[in-house]
PDB file of C-alpha atoms in Angstrom:
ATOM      1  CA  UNK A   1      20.653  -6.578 -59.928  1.00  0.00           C
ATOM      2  CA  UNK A   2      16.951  -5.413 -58.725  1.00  0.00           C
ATOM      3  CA  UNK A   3      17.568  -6.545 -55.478  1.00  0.00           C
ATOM      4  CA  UNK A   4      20.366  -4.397 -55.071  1.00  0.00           C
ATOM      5  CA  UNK A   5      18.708  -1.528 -57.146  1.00  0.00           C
ATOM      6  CA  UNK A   6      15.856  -1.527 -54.640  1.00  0.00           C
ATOM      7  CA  UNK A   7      18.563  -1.885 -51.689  1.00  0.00           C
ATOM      8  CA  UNK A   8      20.333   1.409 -52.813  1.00  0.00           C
ATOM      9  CA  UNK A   9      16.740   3.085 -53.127  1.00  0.00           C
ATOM     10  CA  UNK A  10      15.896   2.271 -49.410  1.00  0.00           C
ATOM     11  CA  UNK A  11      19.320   3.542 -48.098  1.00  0.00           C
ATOM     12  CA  UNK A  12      18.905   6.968 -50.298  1.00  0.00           C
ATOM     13  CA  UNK A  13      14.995   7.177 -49.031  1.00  0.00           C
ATOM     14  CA  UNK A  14      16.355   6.571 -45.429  1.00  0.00           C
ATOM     15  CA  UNK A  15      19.088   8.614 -45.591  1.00  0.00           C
ATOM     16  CA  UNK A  16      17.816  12.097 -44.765  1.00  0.00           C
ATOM     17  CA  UNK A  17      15.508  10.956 -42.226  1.00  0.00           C
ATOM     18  CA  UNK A  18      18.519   9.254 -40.640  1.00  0.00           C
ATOM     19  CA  UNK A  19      20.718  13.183 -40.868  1.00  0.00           C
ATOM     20  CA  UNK A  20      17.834  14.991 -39.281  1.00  0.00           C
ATOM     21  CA  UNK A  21      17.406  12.445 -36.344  1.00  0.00           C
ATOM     22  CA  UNK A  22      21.582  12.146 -35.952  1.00  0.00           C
ATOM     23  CA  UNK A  23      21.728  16.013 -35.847  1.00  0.00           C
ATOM     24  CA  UNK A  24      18.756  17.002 -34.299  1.00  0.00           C
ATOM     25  CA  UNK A  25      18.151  14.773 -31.718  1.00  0.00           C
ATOM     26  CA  UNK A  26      21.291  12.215 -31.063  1.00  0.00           C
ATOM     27  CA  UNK A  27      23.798  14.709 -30.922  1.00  0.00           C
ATOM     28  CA  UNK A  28      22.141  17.247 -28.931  1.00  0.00           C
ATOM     29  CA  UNK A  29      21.338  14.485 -26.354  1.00  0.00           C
ATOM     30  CA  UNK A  30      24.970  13.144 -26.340  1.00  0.00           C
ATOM     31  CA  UNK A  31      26.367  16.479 -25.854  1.00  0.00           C
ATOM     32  CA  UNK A  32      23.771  16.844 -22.826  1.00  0.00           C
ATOM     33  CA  UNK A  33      25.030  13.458 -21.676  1.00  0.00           C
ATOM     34  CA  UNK A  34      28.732  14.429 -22.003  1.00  0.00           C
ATOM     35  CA  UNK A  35      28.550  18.032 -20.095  1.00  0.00           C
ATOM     36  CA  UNK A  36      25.968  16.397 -17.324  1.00  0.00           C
ATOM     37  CA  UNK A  37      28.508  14.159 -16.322  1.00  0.00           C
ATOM     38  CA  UNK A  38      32.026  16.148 -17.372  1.00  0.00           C
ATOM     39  CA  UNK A  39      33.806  17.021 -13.978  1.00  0.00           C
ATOM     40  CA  UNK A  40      36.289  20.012 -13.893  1.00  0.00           C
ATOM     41  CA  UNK A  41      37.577  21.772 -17.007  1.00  0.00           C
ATOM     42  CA  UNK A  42      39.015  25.261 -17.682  1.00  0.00           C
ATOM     43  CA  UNK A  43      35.593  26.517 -16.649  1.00  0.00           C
ATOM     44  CA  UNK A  44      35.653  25.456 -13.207  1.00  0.00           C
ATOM     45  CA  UNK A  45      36.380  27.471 -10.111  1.00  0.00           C
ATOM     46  CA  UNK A  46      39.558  25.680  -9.226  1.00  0.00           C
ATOM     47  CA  UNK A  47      40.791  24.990 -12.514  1.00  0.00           C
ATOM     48  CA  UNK A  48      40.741  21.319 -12.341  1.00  0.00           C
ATOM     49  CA  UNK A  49      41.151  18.993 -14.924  1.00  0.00           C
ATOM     50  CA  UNK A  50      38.381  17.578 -16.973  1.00  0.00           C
ATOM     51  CA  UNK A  51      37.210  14.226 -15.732  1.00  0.00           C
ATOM     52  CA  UNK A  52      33.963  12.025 -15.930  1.00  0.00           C
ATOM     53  CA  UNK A  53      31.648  10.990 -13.102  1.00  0.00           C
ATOM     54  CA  UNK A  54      28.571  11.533 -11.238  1.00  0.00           C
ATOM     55  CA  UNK A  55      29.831  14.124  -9.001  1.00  0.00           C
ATOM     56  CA  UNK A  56      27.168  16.818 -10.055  1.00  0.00           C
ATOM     57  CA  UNK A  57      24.393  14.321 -10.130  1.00  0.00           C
ATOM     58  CA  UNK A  58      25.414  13.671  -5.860  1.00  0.00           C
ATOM     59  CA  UNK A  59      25.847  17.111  -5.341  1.00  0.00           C
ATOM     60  CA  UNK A  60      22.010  18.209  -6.910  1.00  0.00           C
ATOM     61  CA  UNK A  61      20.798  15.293  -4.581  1.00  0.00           C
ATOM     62  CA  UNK A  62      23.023  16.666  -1.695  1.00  0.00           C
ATOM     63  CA  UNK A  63      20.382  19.733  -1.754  1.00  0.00           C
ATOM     64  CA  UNK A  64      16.927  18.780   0.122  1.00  0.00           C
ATOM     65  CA  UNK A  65      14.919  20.876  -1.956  1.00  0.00           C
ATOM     66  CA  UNK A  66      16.137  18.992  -4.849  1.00  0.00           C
ATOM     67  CA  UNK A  67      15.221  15.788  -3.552  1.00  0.00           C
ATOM     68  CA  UNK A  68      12.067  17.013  -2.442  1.00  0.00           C
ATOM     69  CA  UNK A  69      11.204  18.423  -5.923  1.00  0.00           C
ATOM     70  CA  UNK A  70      12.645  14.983  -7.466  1.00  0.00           C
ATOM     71  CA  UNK A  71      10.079  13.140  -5.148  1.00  0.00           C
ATOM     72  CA  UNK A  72       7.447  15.359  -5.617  1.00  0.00           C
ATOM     73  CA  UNK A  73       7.296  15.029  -9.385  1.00  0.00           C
ATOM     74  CA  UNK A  74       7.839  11.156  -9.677  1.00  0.00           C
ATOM     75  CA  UNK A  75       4.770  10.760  -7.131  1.00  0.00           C
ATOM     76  CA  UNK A  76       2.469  13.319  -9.331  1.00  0.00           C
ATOM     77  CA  UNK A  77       3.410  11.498 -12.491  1.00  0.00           C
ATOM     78  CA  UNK A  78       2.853   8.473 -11.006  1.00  0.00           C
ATOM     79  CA  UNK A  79      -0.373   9.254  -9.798  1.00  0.00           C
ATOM     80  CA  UNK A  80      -1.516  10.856 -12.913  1.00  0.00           C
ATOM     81  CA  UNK A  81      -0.652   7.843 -15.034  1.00  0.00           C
ATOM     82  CA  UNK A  82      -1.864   5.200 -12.246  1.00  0.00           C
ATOM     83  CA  UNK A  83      -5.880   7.536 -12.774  1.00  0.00           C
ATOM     84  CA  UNK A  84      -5.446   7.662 -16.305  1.00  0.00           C
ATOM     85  CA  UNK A  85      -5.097   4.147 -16.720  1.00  0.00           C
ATOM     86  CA  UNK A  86      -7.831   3.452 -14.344  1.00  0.00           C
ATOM     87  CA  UNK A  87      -9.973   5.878 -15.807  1.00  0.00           C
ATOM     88  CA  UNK A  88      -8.982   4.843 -19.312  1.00  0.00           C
ATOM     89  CA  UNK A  89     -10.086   1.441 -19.268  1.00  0.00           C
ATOM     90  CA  UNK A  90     -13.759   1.140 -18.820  1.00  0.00           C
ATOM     91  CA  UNK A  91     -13.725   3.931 -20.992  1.00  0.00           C
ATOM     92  CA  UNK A  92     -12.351   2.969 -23.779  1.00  0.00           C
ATOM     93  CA  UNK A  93     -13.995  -0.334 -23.473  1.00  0.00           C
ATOM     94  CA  UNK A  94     -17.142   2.249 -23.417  1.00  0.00           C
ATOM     95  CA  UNK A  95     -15.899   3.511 -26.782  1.00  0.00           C
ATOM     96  CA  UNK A  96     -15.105   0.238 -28.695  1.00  0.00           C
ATOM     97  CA  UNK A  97     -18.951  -0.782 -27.913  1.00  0.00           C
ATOM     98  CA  UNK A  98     -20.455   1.963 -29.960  1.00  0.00           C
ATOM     99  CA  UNK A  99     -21.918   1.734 -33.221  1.00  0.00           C
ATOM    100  CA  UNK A 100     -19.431   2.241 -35.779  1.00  0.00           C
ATOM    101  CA  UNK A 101     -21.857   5.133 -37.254  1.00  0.00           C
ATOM    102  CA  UNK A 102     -21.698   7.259 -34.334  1.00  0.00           C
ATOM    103  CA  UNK A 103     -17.840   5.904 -32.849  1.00  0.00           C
ATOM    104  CA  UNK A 104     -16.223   8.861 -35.340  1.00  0.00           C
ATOM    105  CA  UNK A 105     -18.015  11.289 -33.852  1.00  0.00           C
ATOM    106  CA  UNK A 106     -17.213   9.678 -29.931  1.00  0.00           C
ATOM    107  CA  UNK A 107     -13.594   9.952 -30.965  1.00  0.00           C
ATOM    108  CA  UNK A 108     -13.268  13.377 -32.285  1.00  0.00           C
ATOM    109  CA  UNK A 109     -14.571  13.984 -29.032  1.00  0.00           C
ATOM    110  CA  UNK A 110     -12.304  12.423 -27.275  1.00  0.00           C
ATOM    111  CA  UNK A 111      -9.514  14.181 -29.571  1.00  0.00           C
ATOM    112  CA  UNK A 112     -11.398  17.566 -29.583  1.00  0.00           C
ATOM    113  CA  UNK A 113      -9.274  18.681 -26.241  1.00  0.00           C
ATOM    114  CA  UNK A 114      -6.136  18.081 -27.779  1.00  0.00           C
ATOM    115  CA  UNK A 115      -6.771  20.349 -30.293  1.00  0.00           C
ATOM    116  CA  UNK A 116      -7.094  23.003 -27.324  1.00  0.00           C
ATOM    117  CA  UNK A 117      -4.049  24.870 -26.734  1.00  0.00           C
ATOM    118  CA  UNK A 118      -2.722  23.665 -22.879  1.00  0.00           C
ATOM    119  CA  UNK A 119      -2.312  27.159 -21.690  1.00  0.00           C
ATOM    120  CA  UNK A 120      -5.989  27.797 -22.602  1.00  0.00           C
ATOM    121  CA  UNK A 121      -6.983  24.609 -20.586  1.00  0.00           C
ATOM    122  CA  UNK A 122      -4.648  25.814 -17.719  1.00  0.00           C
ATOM    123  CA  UNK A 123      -6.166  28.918 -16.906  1.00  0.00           C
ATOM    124  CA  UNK A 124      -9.452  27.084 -17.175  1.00  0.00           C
ATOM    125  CA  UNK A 125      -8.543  25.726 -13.963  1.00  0.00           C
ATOM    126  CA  UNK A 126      -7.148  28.470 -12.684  1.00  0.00           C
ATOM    127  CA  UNK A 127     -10.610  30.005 -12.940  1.00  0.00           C
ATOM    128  CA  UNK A 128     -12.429  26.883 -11.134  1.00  0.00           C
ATOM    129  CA  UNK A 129      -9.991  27.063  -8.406  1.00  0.00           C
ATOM    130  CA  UNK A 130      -9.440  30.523  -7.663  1.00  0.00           C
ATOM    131  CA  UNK A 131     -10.888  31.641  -4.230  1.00  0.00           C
ATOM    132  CA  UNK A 132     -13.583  33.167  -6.026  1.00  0.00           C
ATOM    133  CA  UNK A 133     -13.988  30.422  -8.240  1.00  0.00           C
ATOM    134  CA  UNK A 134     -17.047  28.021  -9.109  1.00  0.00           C
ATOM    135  CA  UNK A 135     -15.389  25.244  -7.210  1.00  0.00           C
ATOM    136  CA  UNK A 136     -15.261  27.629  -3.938  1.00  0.00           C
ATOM    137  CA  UNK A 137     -18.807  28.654  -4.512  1.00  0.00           C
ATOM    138  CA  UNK A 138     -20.073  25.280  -4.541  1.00  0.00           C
ATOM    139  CA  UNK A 139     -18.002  23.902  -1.721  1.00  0.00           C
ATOM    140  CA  UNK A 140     -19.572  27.673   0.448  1.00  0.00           C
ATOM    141  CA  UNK A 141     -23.380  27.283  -1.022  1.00  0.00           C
ATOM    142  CA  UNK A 142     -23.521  23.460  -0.172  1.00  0.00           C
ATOM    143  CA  UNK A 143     -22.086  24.362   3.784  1.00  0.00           C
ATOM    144  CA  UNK A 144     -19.033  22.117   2.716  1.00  0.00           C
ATOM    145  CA  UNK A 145     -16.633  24.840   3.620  1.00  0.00           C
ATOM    146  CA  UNK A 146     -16.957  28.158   6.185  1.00  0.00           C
ATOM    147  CA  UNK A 147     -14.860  30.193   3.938  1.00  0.00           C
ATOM    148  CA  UNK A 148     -13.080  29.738   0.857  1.00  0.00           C
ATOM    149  CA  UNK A 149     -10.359  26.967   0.510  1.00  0.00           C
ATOM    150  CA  UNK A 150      -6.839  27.233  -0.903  1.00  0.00           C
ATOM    151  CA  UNK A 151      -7.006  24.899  -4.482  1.00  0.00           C
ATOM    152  CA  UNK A 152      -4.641  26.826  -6.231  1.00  0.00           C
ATOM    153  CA  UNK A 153      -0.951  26.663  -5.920  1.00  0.00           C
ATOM    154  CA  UNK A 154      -1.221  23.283  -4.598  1.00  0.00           C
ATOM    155  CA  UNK A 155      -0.085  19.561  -5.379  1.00  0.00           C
ATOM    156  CA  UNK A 156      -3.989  18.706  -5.866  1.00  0.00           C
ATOM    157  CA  UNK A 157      -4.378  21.194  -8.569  1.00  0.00           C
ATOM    158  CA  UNK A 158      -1.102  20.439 -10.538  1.00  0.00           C
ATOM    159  CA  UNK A 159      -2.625  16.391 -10.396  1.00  0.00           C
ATOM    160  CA  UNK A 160      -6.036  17.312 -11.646  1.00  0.00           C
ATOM    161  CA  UNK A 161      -4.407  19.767 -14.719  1.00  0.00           C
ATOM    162  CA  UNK A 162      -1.647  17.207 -15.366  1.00  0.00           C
ATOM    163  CA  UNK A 163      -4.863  14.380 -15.167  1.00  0.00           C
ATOM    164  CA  UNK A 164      -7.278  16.151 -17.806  1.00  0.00           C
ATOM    165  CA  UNK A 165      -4.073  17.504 -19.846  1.00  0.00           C
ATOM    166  CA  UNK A 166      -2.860  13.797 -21.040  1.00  0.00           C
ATOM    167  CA  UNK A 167      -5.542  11.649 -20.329  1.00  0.00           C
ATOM    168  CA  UNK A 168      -6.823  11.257 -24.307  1.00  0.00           C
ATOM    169  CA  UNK A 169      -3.291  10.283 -24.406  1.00  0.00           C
ATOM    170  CA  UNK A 170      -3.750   7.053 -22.677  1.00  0.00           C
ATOM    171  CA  UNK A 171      -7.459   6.828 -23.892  1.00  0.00           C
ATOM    172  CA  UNK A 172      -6.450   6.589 -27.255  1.00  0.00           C
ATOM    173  CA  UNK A 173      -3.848   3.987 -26.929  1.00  0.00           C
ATOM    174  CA  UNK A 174      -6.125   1.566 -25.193  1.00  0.00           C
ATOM    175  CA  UNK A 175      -8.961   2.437 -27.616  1.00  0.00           C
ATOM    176  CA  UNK A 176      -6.432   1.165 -30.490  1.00  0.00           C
ATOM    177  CA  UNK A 177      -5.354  -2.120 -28.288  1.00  0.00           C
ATOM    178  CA  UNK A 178      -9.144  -2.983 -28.137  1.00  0.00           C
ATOM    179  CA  UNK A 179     -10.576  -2.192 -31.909  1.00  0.00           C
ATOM    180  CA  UNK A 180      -8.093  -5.180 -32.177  1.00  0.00           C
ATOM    181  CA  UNK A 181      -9.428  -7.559 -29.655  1.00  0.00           C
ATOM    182  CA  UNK A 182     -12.114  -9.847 -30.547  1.00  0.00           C
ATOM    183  CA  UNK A 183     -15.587  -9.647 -28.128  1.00  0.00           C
ATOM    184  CA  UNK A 184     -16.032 -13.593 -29.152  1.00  0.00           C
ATOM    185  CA  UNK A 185     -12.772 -13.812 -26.356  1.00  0.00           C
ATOM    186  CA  UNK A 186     -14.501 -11.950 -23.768  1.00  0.00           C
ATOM    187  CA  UNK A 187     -17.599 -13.585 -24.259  1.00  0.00           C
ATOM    188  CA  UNK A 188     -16.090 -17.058 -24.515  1.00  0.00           C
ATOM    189  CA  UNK A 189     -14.447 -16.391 -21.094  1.00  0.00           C
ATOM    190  CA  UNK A 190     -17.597 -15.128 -19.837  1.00  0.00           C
ATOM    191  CA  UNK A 191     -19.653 -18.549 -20.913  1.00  0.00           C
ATOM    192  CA  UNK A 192     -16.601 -20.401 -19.465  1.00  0.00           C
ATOM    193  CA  UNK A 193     -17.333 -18.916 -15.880  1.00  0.00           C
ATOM    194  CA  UNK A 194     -15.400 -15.754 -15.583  1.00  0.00           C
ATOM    195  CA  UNK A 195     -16.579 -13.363 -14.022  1.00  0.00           C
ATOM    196  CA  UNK A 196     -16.490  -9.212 -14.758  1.00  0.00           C
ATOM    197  CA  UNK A 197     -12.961  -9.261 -12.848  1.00  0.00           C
ATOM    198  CA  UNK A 198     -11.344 -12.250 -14.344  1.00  0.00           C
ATOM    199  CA  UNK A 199     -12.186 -11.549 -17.945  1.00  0.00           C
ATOM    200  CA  UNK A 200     -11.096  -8.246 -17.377  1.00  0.00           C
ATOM    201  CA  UNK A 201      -7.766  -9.497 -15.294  1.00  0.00           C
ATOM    202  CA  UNK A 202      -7.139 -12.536 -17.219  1.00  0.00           C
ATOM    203  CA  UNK A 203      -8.120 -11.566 -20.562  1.00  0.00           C
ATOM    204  CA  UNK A 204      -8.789  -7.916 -21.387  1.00  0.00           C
ATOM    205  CA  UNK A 205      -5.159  -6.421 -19.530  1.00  0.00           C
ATOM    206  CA  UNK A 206      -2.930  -9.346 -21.050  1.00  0.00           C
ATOM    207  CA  UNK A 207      -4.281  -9.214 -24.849  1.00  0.00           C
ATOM    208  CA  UNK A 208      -4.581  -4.869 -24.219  1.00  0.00           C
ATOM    209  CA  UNK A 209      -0.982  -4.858 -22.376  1.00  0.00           C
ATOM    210  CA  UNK A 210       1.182  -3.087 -25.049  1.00  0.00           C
ATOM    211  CA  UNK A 211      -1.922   0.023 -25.390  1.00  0.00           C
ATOM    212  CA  UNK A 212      -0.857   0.732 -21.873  1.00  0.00           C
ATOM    213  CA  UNK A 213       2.471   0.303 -22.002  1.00  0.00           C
ATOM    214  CA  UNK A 214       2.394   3.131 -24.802  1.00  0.00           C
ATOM    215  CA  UNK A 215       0.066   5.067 -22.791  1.00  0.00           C
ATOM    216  CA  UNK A 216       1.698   5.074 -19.422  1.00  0.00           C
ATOM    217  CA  UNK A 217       4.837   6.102 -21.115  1.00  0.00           C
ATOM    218  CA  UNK A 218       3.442   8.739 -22.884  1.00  0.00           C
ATOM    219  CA  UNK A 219       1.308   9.891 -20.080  1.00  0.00           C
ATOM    220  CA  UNK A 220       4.493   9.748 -17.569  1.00  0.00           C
ATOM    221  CA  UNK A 221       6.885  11.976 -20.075  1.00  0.00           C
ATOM    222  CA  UNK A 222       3.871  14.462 -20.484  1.00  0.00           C
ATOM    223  CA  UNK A 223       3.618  14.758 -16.564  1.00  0.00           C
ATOM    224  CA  UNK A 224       7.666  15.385 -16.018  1.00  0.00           C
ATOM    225  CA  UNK A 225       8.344  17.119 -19.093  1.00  0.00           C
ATOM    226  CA  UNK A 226       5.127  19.763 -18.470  1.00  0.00           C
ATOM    227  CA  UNK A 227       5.879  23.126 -17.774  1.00  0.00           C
ATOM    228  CA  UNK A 228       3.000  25.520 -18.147  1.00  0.00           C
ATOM    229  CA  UNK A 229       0.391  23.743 -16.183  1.00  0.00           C
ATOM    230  CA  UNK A 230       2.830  23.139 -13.010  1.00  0.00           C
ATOM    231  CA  UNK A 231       4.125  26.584 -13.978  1.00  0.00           C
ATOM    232  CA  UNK A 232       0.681  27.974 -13.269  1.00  0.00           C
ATOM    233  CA  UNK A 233      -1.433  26.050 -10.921  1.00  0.00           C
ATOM    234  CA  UNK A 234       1.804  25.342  -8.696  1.00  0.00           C
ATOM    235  CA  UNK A 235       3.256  28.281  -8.822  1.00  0.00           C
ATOM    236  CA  UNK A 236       6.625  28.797  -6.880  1.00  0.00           C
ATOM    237  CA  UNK A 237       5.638  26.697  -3.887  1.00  0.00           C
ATOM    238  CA  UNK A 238       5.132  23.506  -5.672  1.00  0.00           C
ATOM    239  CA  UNK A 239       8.273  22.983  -7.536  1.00  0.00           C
ATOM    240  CA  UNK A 240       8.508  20.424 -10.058  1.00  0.00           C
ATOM    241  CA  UNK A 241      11.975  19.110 -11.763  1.00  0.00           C
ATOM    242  CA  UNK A 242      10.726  20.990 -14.669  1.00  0.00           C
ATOM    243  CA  UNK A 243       9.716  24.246 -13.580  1.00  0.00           C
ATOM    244  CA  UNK A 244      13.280  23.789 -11.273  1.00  0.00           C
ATOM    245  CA  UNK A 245      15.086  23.474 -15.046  1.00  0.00           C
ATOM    246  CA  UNK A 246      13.539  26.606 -15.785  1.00  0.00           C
ATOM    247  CA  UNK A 247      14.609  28.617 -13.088  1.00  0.00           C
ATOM    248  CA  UNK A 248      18.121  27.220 -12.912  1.00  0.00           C
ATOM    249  CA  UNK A 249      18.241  28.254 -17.031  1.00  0.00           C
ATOM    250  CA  UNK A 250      16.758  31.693 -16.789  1.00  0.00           C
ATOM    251  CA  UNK A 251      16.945  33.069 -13.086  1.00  0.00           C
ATOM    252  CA  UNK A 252      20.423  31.471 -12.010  1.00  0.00           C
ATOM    253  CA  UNK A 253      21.658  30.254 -15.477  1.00  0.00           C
ATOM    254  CA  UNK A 254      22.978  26.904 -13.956  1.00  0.00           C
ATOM    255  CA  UNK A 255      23.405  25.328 -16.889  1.00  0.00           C
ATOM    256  CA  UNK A 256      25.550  22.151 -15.061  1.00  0.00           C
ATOM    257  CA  UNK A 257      22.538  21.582 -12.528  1.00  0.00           C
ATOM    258  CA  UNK A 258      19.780  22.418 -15.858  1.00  0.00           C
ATOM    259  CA  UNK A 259      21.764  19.411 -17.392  1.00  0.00           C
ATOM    260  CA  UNK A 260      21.735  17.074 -14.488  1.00  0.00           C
ATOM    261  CA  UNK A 261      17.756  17.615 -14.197  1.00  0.00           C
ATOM    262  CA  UNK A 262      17.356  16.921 -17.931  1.00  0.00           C
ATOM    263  CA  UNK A 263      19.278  13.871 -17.493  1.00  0.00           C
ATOM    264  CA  UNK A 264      17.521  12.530 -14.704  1.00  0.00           C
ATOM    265  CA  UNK A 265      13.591  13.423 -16.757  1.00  0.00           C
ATOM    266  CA  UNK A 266      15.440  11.928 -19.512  1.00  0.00           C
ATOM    267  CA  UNK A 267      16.385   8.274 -17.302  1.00  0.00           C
ATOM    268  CA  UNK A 268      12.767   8.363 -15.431  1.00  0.00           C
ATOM    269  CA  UNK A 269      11.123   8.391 -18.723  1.00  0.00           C
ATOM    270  CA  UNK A 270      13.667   5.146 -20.293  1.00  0.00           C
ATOM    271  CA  UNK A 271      12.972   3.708 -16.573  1.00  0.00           C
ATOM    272  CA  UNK A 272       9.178   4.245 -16.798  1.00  0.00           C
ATOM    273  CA  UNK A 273       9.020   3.130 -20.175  1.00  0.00           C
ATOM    274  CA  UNK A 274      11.314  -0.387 -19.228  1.00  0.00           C
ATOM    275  CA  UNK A 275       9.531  -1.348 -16.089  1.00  0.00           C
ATOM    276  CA  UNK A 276       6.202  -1.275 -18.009  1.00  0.00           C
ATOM    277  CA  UNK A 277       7.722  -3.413 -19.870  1.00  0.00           C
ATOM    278  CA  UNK A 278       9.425  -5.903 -17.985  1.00  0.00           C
ATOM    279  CA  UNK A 279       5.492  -6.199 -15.965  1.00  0.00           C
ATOM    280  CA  UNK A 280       4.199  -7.273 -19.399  1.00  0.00           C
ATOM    281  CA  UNK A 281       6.914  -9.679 -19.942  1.00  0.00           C
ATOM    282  CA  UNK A 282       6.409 -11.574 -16.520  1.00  0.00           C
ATOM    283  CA  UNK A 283       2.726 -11.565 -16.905  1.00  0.00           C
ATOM    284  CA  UNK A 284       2.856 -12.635 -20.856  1.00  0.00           C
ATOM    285  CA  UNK A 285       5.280 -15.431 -19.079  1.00  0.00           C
ATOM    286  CA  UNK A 286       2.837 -16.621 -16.227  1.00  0.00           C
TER     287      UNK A 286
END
């Protein structure tokens, strides 16, 4: 009779938890799902019958800017989660290696420029790389450059604001991976004959695997579902699939193609997210 008492409490605490994600979040998706790939209807040119299939999602790739755009933002997030990982590591290791008197303060840090609105941080760099900016006047007073170089409104820009936008991000879940791995293992491997390489290879990346699998994926959405920093330090000539989702909602109001490109952020973020995965898998295997 308690056992079933406590069972009926869990269900009622679950309960509204469970409404608020079915009607926020699954249904809204689904009916994204549904009208992304819905073919024809009464609100179609020709009057055609609705159907289902992937005719919209051929026609958006039919389009080279599209697929340019598509390209462009899967290499940027790719990029920016590839540095942030490399960056990442030696830094959190870095981190875990403090004093545990002075690792708060290293951490609020480290948290302090998420606390920063990302517009604020945007136009940060918008400053450094302006032609006038300090980056131009250091590149001209060191004889690196004979007149001011074009850093704004550029892919290089969009990766360094994506970079310093979500990098904590990763930080922090490979900070948590290694508060919980032992330095007896690392040392042990080290007395064993491993070198700086293997330990870190062999040891560190296997036992730390599931910090970066959070990480990437979190650092991967960020990059293809930001719009204010590609917004403003790409401007119009470096489209990304979400400034493209803009435009299509508020210039053209496209809301068939807006779909499609939510879809296909929506698939590169599950497909992200499962080849991380499947990596850890083989290597936990071997």
């Amino acid at each position: 009779m308690v056992a079933h008492d406590k069972k009926r409490l869990g269900i009622l605490l679950v309960t509204p938890a469970l409404i608020f994600t079915v009607v926020c979040f699954l249904l809204p998706v689904l009916a994204l799902l549904l009208d992304a790939f819905r073919v024809g209807g009464p609100d179609s040119v020709d009057g055609a019958a609705v159907h289902w299939g992937v005719d919209r999602f051929i026609a958006f790739f039919a389009e080279p800017l599209n697929r340019q755009v598509f390209l462009r933002t899967l290499r940027i997030a790719a990029l920016v989660t590839l540095f942030s990982a490399l960056l990442s590591y030696p830094a959190a290791q870095a981190i875990v290696r403090v004093s545990p008197r002075y690792r708060g303060l290293v951490l609020g840090m480290m948290i302090l420029p998420l606390m920063v609105s990302p517009i604020a941080r945007t136009y940060a760099w918008i400053v450094l790389f302006g032609r006038n900016g300090a980056i131009n006047s250091i590149l001209l007073h060191l004889g690196l450059a004979d007149e001011p170089q074009r850093l704004l409104f550029s892919e290089m820009a969009v990766f360094v604001g994506l970079l310093q936008l979500l990098l904590p991000l990763m930080l922090m879940s490979l900070v948590s991976s290694m508060e919980n791995l032992s330095r007896d293992i690392t040392l042990a491997a080290s007395t064993l004959g491993a070198n700086a390489w293997q330990v870190f290879t062999r040891v560190t990346l296997p036992l730390t695997q599931e910090g970066l699998i959070v990480g990437g994926t979190l650092v991967f959405t960020g990059c293809v579902t930001a719009y204010v920093t590609p917004a403003l330090l790409g401007g119009p000539k470096v489209l990304m699939l979400e400034t493209l989702l803009y435009q299509k909602v508020s210039v053209e109001s496209d809301f068939g193609t807006a779909n499609v490109i939510a879809v296909i952020l929506v698939a590169m973020t599950l497909a992200v997210n499962a080849g991380l995965k499947r990596i850890s898998s083989s290597r936990s295997s071997t």
